mmCIF file of C-alpha atoms and ligand atoms in Angstrom:
data_model
loop_
_atom_site.group_PDB
_atom_site.id
_atom_site.type_symbol
_atom_site.label_atom_id
_atom_site.label_comp_id
_atom_site.label_asym_id
_atom_site.label_seq_id
_atom_site.Cartn_x
_atom_site.Cartn_y
_atom_site.Cartn_z
ATOM 1 C CA MET A 1 -119.611 -42.970 3.818
ATOM 2 C CA ARG A 2 -120.229 -46.334 2.057
ATOM 3 C CA VAL A 3 -116.886 -47.323 -0.366
ATOM 4 C CA ARG A 4 -115.405 -50.081 -2.611
ATOM 5 C CA LEU A 5 -111.565 -50.212 -2.782
ATOM 6 C CA THR A 6 -109.540 -51.902 -5.499
ATOM 7 C CA LYS A 7 -105.731 -53.221 -5.485
ATOM 8 C CA SER A 8 -104.505 -54.796 -8.625
ATOM 9 C CA PHE A 9 -101.764 -57.510 -8.453
ATOM 10 C CA ALA A 10 -100.059 -59.357 -11.135
ATOM 11 C CA PHE A 11 -98.414 -62.719 -11.776
ATOM 12 C CA GLU A 12 -96.961 -65.297 -14.525
ATOM 13 C CA ALA A 13 -98.434 -68.739 -14.469
ATOM 14 C CA ALA A 14 -98.889 -71.684 -17.330
ATOM 15 C CA HIS A 15 -102.253 -73.614 -17.298
ATOM 16 C CA ASP A 16 -104.510 -75.822 -19.817
ATOM 17 C CA LEU A 17 -107.855 -76.142 -19.561
ATOM 18 C CA PRO A 18 -108.752 -80.049 -19.231
ATOM 19 C CA THR A 19 -112.521 -79.530 -19.640
ATOM 20 C CA PHE A 20 -111.996 -77.536 -23.162
ATOM 21 C CA PRO A 21 -112.847 -79.575 -26.222
ATOM 22 C CA ALA A 22 -109.691 -81.731 -27.724
ATOM 23 C CA ASN A 23 -108.598 -79.331 -30.293
ATOM 24 C CA HIS A 24 -109.212 -76.132 -28.466
ATOM 25 C CA LYS A 25 -106.668 -74.101 -27.976
ATOM 26 C CA CYS A 26 -106.871 -73.662 -24.518
ATOM 27 C CA ARG A 27 -105.936 -77.864 -23.806
ATOM 28 C CA ARG A 28 -102.458 -76.870 -25.084
ATOM 29 C CA LEU A 29 -99.661 -76.037 -22.061
ATOM 30 C CA HIS A 30 -99.723 -71.767 -22.268
ATOM 31 C CA GLY A 31 -99.017 -68.957 -20.395
ATOM 32 C CA HIS A 32 -100.592 -65.743 -19.409
ATOM 33 C CA SER A 33 -99.545 -62.499 -17.552
ATOM 34 C CA PHE A 34 -102.601 -62.942 -15.167
ATOM 35 C CA ARG A 35 -103.745 -59.804 -13.734
ATOM 36 C CA PHE A 36 -106.364 -60.273 -10.464
ATOM 37 C CA ASP A 37 -108.476 -57.107 -8.807
ATOM 38 C CA VAL A 38 -109.101 -57.463 -4.917
ATOM 39 C CA ILE A 39 -112.098 -55.099 -4.156
ATOM 40 C CA VAL A 40 -113.499 -54.450 -0.319
ATOM 41 C CA GLU A 41 -116.276 -52.743 0.647
ATOM 42 C CA GLY A 42 -117.238 -50.727 3.559
ATOM 43 C CA ASP A 43 -118.380 -48.137 5.550
ATOM 44 C CA VAL A 44 -115.422 -45.897 6.477
ATOM 45 C CA GLU A 45 -115.558 -44.221 10.116
ATOM 46 C CA PRO A 46 -115.707 -40.822 9.589
ATOM 47 C CA ALA A 47 -112.929 -40.133 12.436
ATOM 48 C CA LYS A 48 -110.735 -42.085 10.409
ATOM 49 C CA GLY A 49 -111.353 -41.058 6.685
ATOM 50 C CA PHE A 50 -110.247 -44.523 5.246
ATOM 51 C CA LEU A 51 -111.673 -47.940 4.989
ATOM 52 C CA ILE A 52 -108.705 -50.387 4.773
ATOM 53 C CA ASP A 53 -105.229 -49.447 4.520
ATOM 54 C CA TYR A 54 -104.055 -50.669 1.216
ATOM 55 C CA GLY A 55 -100.884 -51.842 2.473
ATOM 56 C CA ASP A 56 -102.613 -54.563 4.753
ATOM 57 C CA ILE A 57 -104.354 -55.839 0.849
ATOM 58 C CA LYS A 58 -100.805 -56.367 -0.075
ATOM 59 C CA ILE A 59 -99.625 -57.946 2.972
ATOM 60 C CA ALA A 60 -103.187 -59.838 2.854
ATOM 61 C CA THR A 61 -102.242 -60.948 -0.806
ATOM 62 C CA GLU A 62 -98.762 -61.766 -1.012
ATOM 63 C CA PRO A 63 -98.392 -65.667 0.392
ATOM 64 C CA ILE A 64 -101.458 -65.939 -2.456
ATOM 65 C CA LEU A 65 -98.866 -64.537 -5.126
ATOM 66 C CA LYS A 66 -96.095 -66.517 -3.922
ATOM 67 C CA ARG A 67 -98.390 -69.595 -4.461
ATOM 68 C CA LEU A 68 -99.350 -68.840 -8.217
ATOM 69 C CA ASP A 69 -96.085 -66.581 -9.637
ATOM 70 C CA HIS A 70 -94.208 -68.685 -12.206
ATOM 71 C CA TYR A 71 -96.193 -71.891 -11.514
ATOM 72 C CA TYR A 72 -98.089 -74.350 -13.693
ATOM 73 C CA LEU A 73 -101.459 -73.499 -11.994
ATOM 74 C CA ASN A 74 -103.085 -77.269 -12.426
ATOM 75 C CA GLU A 75 -100.492 -79.044 -9.888
ATOM 76 C CA ILE A 76 -101.811 -76.249 -7.494
ATOM 77 C CA PRO A 77 -104.648 -78.234 -4.837
ATOM 78 C CA GLY A 78 -108.000 -76.936 -6.024
ATOM 79 C CA LEU A 79 -106.609 -75.402 -9.145
ATOM 80 C CA GLU A 80 -106.277 -78.733 -11.364
ATOM 81 C CA ASN A 81 -108.705 -77.133 -13.870
ATOM 82 C CA PRO A 82 -107.611 -73.499 -13.543
ATOM 83 C CA THR A 83 -110.290 -71.611 -15.456
ATOM 84 C CA SER A 84 -110.504 -68.048 -14.769
ATOM 85 C CA GLU A 85 -113.706 -68.676 -12.946
ATOM 86 C CA ASN A 86 -112.288 -71.310 -10.785
ATOM 87 C CA LEU A 87 -109.113 -69.029 -10.454
ATOM 88 C CA ALA A 88 -111.386 -65.997 -9.108
ATOM 89 C CA LYS A 89 -112.955 -68.232 -6.397
ATOM 90 C CA TRP A 90 -109.805 -70.222 -5.398
ATOM 91 C CA ILE A 91 -108.255 -66.377 -4.595
ATOM 92 C CA TRP A 92 -111.228 -65.565 -2.449
ATOM 93 C CA ASP A 93 -111.352 -68.983 -0.725
ATOM 94 C CA GLN A 94 -107.440 -68.043 0.381
ATOM 95 C CA LEU A 95 -108.048 -64.000 0.822
ATOM 96 C CA GLN A 96 -111.182 -63.724 2.621
ATOM 97 C CA PRO A 97 -109.995 -64.821 6.283
ATOM 98 C CA ALA A 98 -107.813 -62.188 6.338
ATOM 99 C CA LEU A 99 -109.820 -59.954 4.505
ATOM 100 C CA PRO A 100 -113.491 -60.229 6.295
ATOM 101 C CA ASP A 101 -114.531 -56.976 4.034
ATOM 102 C CA LEU A 102 -113.455 -58.611 0.563
ATOM 103 C CA SER A 103 -116.336 -57.846 -1.840
ATOM 104 C CA ALA A 104 -115.063 -59.122 -5.126
ATOM 105 C CA ILE A 105 -111.744 -61.118 -6.911
ATOM 106 C CA ILE A 106 -111.523 -59.911 -10.804
ATOM 107 C CA VAL A 107 -109.338 -62.363 -12.393
ATOM 108 C CA HIS A 108 -107.665 -60.886 -15.946
ATOM 109 C CA GLU A 109 -106.848 -64.036 -17.857
ATOM 110 C CA THR A 110 -105.838 -61.290 -20.755
ATOM 111 C CA CYS A 111 -106.122 -57.682 -21.662
ATOM 112 C CA SER A 112 -109.863 -58.195 -22.846
ATOM 113 C CA SER A 113 -110.984 -61.375 -20.945
ATOM 114 C CA ALA A 114 -111.924 -61.025 -17.017
ATOM 115 C CA CYS A 115 -114.480 -62.865 -14.447
ATOM 116 C CA GLU A 116 -115.649 -61.659 -11.591
ATOM 117 C CA TYR A 117 -116.100 -63.626 -8.479
ATOM 118 C CA ARG A 118 -118.418 -61.996 -5.492
ATOM 119 C CA GLY A 119 -118.217 -64.739 -3.388
ATOM 120 C CA PRO A 120 -120.586 -67.320 -2.379
HETATM 121 ZN ZN1 ZN B 1 -105.147 -69.572 -20.915
#
């Protein structure tokens, strides 16, 4: 049985987007209540009946949340241009070594805007 599990996380952070046009609103310093989904995919061993403990996803993700929550994202190495696209890849790169079954990261910058990254 193949399954995909999703666990969602949230953090608050500020950013500006230096590659947008000079008069674009995203060039100004502003903040978001970001959310992101960590999606893992794999085969369930029948004897176990589950793919991974959701708690293990949380343990793997907590160090990343600590680096993002209430920070100015542009100052974090690798996030000098913190678009949702780059943020999704950055989270993937941090998380994948601890979660080999990682399938996708979805960053929700607002309630209606999201970017999904499925790895290289
Ligand atoms: Zn923004």
